[in-house]
PDB file of C-alpha atoms in Angstrom:
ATOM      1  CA  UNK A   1     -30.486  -4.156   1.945  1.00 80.00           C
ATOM      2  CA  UNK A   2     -27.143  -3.054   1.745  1.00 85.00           C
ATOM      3  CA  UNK A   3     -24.023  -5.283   3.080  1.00 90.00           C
ATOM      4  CA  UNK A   4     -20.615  -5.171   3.627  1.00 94.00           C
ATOM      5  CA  UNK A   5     -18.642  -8.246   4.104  1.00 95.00           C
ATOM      6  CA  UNK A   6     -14.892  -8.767   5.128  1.00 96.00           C
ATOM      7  CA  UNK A   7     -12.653 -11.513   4.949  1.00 96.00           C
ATOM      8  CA  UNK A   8     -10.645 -13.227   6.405  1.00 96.00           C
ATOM      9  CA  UNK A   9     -12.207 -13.040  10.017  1.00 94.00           C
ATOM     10  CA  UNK A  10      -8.556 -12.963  11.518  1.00 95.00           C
ATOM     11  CA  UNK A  11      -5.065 -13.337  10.348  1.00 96.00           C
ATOM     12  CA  UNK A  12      -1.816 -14.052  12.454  1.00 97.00           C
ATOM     13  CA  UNK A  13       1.289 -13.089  10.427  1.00 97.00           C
ATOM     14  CA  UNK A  14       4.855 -12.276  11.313  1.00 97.00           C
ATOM     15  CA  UNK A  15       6.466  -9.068  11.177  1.00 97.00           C
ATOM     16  CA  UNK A  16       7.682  -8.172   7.908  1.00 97.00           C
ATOM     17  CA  UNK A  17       5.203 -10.161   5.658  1.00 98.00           C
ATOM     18  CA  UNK A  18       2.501  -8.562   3.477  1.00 98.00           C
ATOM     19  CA  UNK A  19      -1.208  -9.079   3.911  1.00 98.00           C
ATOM     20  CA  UNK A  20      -4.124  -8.205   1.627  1.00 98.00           C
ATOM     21  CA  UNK A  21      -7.671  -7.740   3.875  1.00 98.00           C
ATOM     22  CA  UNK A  22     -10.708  -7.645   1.626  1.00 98.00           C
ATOM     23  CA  UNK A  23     -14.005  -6.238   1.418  1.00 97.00           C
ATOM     24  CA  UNK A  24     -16.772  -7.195  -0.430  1.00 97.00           C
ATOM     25  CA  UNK A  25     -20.350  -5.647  -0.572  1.00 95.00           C
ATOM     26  CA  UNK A  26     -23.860  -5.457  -2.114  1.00 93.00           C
ATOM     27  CA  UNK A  27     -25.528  -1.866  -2.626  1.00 87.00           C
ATOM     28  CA  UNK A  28     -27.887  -0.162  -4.060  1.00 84.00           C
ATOM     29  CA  UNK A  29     -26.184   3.579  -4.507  1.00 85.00           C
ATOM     30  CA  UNK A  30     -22.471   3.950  -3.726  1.00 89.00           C
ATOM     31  CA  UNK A  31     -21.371   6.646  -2.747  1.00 88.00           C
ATOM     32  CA  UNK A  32     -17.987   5.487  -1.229  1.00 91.00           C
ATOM     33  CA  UNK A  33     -16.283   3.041   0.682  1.00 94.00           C
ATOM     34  CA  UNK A  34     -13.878   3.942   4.039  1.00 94.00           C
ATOM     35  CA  UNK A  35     -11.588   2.005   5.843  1.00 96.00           C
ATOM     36  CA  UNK A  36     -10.930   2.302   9.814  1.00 95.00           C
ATOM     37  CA  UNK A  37      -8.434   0.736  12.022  1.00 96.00           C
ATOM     38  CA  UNK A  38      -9.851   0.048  15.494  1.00 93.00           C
ATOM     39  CA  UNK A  39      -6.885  -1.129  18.002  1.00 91.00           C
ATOM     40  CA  UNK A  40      -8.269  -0.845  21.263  1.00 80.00           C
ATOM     41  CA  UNK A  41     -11.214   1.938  21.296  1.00 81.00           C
ATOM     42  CA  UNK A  42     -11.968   4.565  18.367  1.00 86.00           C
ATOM     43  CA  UNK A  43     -11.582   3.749  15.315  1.00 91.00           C
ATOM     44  CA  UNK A  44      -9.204   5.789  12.926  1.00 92.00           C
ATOM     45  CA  UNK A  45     -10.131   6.487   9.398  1.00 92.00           C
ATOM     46  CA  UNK A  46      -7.622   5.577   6.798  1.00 95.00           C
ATOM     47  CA  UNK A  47      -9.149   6.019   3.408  1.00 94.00           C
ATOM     48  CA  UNK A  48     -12.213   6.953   1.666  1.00 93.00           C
ATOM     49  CA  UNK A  49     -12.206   5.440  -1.694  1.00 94.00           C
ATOM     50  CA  UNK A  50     -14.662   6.777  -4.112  1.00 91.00           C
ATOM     51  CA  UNK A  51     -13.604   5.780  -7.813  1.00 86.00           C
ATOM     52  CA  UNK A  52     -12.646   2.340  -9.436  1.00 87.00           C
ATOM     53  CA  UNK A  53      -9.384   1.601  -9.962  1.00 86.00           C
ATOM     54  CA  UNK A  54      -7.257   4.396  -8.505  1.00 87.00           C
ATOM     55  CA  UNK A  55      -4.746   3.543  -5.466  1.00 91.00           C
ATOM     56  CA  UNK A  56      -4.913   5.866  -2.550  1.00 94.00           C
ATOM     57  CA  UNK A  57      -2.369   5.273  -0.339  1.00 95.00           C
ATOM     58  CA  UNK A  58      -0.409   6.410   2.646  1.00 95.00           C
ATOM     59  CA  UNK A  59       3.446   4.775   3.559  1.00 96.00           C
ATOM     60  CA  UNK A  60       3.172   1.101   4.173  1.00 97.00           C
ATOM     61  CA  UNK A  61      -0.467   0.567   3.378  1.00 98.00           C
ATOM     62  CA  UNK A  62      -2.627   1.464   0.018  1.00 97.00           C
ATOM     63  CA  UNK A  63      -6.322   0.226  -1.070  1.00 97.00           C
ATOM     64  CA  UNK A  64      -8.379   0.191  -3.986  1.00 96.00           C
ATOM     65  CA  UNK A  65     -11.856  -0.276  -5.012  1.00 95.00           C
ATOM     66  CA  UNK A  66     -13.195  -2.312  -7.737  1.00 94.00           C
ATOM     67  CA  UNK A  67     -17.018  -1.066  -8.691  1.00 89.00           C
ATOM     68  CA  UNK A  68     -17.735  -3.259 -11.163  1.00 91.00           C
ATOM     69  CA  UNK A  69     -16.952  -6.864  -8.968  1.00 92.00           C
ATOM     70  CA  UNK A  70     -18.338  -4.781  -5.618  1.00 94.00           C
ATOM     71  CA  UNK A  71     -15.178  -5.339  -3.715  1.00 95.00           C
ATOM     72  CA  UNK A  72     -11.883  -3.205  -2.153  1.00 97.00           C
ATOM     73  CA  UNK A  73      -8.943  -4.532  -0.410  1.00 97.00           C
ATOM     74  CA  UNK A  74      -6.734  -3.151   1.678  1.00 98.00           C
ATOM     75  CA  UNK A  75      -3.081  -3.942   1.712  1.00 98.00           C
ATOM     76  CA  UNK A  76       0.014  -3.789   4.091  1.00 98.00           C
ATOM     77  CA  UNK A  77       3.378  -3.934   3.285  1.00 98.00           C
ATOM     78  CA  UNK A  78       6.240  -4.977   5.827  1.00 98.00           C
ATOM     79  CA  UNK A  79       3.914  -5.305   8.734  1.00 98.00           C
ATOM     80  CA  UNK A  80       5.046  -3.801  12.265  1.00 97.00           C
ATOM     81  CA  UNK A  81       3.699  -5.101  15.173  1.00 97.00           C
ATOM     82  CA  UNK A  82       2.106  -1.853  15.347  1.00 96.00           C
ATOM     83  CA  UNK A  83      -0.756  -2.923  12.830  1.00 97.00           C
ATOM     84  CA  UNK A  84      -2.313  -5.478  15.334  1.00 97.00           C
ATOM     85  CA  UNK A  85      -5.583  -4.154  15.061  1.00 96.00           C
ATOM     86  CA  UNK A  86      -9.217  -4.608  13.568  1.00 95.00           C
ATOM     87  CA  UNK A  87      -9.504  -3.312  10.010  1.00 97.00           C
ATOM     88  CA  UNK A  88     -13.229  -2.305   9.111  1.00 96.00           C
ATOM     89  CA  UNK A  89     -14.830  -1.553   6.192  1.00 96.00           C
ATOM     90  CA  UNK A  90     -17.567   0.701   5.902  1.00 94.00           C
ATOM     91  CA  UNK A  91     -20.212   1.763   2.899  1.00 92.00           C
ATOM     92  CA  UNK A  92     -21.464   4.709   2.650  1.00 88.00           C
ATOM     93  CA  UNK A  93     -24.912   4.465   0.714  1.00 84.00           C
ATOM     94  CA  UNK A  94     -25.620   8.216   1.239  1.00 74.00           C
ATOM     95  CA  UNK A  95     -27.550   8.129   4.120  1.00 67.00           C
ATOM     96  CA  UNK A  96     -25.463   6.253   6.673  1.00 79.00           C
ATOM     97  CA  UNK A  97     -22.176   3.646   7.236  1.00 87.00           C
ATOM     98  CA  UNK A  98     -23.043   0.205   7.072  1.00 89.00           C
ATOM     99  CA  UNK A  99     -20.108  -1.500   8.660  1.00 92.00           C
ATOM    100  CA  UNK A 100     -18.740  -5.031   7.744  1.00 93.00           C
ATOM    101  CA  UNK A 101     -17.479  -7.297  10.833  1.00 92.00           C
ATOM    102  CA  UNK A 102     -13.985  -6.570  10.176  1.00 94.00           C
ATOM    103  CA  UNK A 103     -10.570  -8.505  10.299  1.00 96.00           C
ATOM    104  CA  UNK A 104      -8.903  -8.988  13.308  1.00 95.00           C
ATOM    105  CA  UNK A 105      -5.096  -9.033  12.295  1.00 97.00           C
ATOM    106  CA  UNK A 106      -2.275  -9.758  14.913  1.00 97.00           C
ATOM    107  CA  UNK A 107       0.999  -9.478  13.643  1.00 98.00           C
ATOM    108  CA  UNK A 108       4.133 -11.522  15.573  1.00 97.00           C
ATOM    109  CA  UNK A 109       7.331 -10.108  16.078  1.00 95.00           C
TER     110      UNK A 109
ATOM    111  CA  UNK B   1      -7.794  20.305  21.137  1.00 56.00           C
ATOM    112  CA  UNK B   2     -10.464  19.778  18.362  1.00 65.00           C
ATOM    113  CA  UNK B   3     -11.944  16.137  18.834  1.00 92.00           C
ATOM    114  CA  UNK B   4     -15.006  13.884  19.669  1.00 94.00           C
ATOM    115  CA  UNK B   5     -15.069  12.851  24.082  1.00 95.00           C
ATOM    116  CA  UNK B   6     -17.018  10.255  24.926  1.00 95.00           C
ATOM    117  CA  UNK B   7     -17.440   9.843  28.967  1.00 91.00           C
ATOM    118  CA  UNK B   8     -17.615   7.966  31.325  1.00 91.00           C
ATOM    119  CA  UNK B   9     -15.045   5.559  29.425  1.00 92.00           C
ATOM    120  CA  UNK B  10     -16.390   2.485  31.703  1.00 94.00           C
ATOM    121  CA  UNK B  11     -19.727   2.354  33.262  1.00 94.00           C
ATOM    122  CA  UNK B  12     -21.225  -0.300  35.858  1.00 93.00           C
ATOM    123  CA  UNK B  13     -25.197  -0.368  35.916  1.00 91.00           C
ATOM    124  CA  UNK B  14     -27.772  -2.658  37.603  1.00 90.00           C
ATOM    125  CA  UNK B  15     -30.770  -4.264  34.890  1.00 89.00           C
ATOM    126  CA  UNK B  16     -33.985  -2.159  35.265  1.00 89.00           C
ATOM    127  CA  UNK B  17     -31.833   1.005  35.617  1.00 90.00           C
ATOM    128  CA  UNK B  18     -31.887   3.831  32.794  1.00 93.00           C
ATOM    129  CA  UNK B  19     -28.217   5.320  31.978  1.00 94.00           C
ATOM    130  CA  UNK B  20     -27.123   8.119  30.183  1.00 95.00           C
ATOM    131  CA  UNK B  21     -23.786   8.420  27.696  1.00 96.00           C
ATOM    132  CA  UNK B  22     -22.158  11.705  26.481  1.00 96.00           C
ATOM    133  CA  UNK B  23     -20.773  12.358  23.683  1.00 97.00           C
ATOM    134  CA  UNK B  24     -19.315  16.199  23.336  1.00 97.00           C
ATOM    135  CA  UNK B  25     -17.771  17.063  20.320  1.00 96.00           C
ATOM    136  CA  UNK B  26     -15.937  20.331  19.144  1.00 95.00           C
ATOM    137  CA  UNK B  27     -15.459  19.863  15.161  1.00 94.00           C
ATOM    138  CA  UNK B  28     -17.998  22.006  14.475  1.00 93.00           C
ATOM    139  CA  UNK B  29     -19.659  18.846  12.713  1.00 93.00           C
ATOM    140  CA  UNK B  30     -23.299  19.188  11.880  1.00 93.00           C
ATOM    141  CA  UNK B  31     -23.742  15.517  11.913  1.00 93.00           C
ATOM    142  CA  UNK B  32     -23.477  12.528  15.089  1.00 95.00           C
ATOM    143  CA  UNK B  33     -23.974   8.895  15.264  1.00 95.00           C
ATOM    144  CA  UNK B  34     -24.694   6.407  18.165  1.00 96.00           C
ATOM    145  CA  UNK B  35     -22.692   2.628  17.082  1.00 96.00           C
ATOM    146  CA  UNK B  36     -22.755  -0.196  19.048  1.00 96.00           C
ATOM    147  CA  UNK B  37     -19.900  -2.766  18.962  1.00 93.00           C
ATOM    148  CA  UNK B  38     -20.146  -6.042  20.395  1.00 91.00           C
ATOM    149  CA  UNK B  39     -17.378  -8.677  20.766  1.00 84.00           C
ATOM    150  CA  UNK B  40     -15.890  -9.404  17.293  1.00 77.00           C
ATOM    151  CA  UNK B  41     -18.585  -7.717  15.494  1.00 80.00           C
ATOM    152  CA  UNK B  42     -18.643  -4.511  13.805  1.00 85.00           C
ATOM    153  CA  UNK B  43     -20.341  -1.585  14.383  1.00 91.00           C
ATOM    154  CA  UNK B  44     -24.491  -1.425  14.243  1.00 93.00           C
ATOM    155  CA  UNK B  45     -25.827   1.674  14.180  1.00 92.00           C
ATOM    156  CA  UNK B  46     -28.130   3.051  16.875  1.00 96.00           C
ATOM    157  CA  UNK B  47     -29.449   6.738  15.948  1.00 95.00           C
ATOM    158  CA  UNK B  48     -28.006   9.328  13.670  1.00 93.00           C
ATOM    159  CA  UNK B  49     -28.846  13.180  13.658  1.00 94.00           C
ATOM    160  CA  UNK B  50     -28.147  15.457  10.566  1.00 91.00           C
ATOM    161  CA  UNK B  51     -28.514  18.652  12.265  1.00 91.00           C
ATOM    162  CA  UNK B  52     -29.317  20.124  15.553  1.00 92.00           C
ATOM    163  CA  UNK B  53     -32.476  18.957  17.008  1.00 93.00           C
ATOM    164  CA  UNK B  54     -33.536  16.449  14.096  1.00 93.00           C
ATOM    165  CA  UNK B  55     -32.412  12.928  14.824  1.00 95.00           C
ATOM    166  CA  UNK B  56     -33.494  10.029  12.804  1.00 93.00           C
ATOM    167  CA  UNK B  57     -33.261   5.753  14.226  1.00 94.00           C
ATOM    168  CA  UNK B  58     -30.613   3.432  12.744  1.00 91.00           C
ATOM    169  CA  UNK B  59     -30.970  -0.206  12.471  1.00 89.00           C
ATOM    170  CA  UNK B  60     -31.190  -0.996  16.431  1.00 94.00           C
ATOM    171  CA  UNK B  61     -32.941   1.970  17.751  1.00 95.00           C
ATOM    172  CA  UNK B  62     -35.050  -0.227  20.161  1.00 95.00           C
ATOM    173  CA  UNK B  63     -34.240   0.636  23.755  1.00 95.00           C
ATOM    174  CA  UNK B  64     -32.620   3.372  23.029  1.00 97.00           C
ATOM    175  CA  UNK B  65     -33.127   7.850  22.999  1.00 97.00           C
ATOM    176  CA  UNK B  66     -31.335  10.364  22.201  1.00 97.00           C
ATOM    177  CA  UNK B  67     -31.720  14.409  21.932  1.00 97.00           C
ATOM    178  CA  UNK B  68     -29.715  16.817  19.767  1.00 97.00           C
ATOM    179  CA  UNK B  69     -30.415  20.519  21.711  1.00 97.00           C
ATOM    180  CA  UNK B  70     -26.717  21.513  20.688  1.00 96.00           C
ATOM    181  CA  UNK B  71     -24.494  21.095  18.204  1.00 96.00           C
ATOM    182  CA  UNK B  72     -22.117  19.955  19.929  1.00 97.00           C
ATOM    183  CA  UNK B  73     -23.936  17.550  21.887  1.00 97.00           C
ATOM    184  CA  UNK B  74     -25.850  14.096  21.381  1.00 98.00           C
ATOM    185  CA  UNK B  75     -26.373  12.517  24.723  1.00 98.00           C
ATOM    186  CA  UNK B  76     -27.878   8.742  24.401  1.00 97.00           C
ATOM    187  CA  UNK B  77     -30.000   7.282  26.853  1.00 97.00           C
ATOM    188  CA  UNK B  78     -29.972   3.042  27.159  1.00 95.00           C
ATOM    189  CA  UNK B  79     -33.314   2.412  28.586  1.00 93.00           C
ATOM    190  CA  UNK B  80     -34.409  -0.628  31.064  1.00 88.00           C
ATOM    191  CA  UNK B  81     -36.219  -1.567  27.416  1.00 87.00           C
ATOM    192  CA  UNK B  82     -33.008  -2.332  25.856  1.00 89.00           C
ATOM    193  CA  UNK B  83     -33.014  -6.349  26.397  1.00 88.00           C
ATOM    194  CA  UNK B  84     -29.133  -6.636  25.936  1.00 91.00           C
ATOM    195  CA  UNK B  85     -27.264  -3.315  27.117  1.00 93.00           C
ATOM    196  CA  UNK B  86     -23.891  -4.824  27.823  1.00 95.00           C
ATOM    197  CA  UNK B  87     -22.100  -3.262  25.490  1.00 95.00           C
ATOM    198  CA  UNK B  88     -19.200  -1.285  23.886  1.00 95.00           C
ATOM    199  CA  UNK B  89     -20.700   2.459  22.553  1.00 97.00           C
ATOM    200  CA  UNK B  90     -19.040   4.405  19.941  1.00 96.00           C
ATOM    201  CA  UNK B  91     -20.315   8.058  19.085  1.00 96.00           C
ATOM    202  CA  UNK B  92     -19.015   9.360  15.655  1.00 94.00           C
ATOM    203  CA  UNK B  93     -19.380  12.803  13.593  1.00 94.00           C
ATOM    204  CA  UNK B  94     -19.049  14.253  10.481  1.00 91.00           C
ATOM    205  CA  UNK B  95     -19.037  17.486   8.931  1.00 88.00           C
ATOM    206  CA  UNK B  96     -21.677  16.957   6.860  1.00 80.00           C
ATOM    207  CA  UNK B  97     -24.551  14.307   5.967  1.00 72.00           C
ATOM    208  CA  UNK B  98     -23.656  11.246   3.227  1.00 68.00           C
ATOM    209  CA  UNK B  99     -20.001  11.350   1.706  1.00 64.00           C
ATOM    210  CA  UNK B 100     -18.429  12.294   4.959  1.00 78.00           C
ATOM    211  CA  UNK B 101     -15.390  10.724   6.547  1.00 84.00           C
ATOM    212  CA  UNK B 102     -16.832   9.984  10.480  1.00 89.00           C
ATOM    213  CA  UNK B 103     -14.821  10.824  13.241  1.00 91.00           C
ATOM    214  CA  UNK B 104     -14.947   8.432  16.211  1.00 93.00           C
ATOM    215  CA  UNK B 105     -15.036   9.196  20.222  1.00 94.00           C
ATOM    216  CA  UNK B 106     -13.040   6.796  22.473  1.00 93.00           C
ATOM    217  CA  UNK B 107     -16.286   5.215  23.360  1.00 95.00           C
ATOM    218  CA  UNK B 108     -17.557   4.184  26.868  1.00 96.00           C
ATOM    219  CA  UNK B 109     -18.225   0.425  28.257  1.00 95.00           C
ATOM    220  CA  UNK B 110     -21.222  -0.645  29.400  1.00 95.00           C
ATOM    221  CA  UNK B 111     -22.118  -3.310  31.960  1.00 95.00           C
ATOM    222  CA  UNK B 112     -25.045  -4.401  32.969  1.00 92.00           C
ATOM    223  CA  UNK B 113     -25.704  -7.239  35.275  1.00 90.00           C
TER     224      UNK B 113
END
């Protein structure tokens, strides 16, 4: 069965500061991993990351995947209050998302 | 406007009671998905439909229907079966099946007492 799990649970940091979120998961046929930012309804998508090793990014935050240790994190630089959100990850084993519980991040002014 | 509506965006229902949820979408995306969130999970996925009147369960289809007559539309129906309704519901498409970013509605709440 395929899994997807995320740590840490929830992380309060101040504005400003750096965080790395992280994603770890079991599968049996990648096919890619996405991460969405969910502040108070939808979720947004933010990357789909699909090969080892390469860096997508966009402005302050940037992820990559690591196929061979099953994991991706997600980082974000100089934090605005504006990233207070939850931060899933979600596998794509071609035939559906399995979502992991995601990271609840507040950030303080 | 191109996006995924969800309505209504709260919705009060008494147990024993069937209720419907819409999800309209105008991406021209072949595929939809029923989630359910609950408090400080992630999302669990209900049913899924790959084309126009084909839809397939996910892992919590119990309690649960859905129909896929248009494209555009995937209505799902929480049942008086459904043990635990209350609920936050998040419909999602994609324009195509596996390897697809999904596109999320602004999902509706559901209360049951």
């Amino acid at each position: 069965e395929d899994k997807v799990v995320q740590s840490p649970l929830s992380l309060v940091v101040h504005e400003g500061d750096t965080v790395t979120l992280n994603c770890s998961y079991e599968v049996t046929n990648f096919r890619s991993l996405l991460w969405y930012k969910q502040e108070k309804k939808a979720p947004t998508f933010l990357f789909m990351l699909t090969s080892s090793g390469i860096e997508k990014k966009s402005g302050r935050l940037s992820s990559i995947l690591d196929k061979k240790e099953l994991f991706s994190i997600l980082n974000i630089t100089a934090t605005q209050t504006g990233d207070s959100a939850v931060y899933l990850c979600a596998l794509n084993a071609g035939n559906m998302l399995t979502f992991g519980g995601g990271t609840r991040l507040m950030v303080k002014p | 406007d191109g996006g995924i509506t969800q309505s209504p965006k709260y919705l009060f229902r008494k147990e024993g009671q069937n209720v419907t949820l819409s999800c309209e979408q105008n991406l021209n995306h072949d595929a939809m998905y029923w989630y359910r969130q609950d408090p400080g999970q992630g999302l669990r996925l209900i049913y899924y439909s790959q084309i126009v009147n084909d839809f397939q369960k996910g892992d919590i289809a119990e309690g649960y229907s859905v129909s896929r007559e248009k494209k555009e539309s995937f209505p799902l129906t929480v049942t008086s079966a459904q043990k635990n309704p209350t609920a936050f519901y998040l419909c999602a498409s994609s324009m195509g099946w596996g390897g697809y970013e999904q596109y999320f509605g602004p999902g509706t709440r559901l209360t049951v007492t």
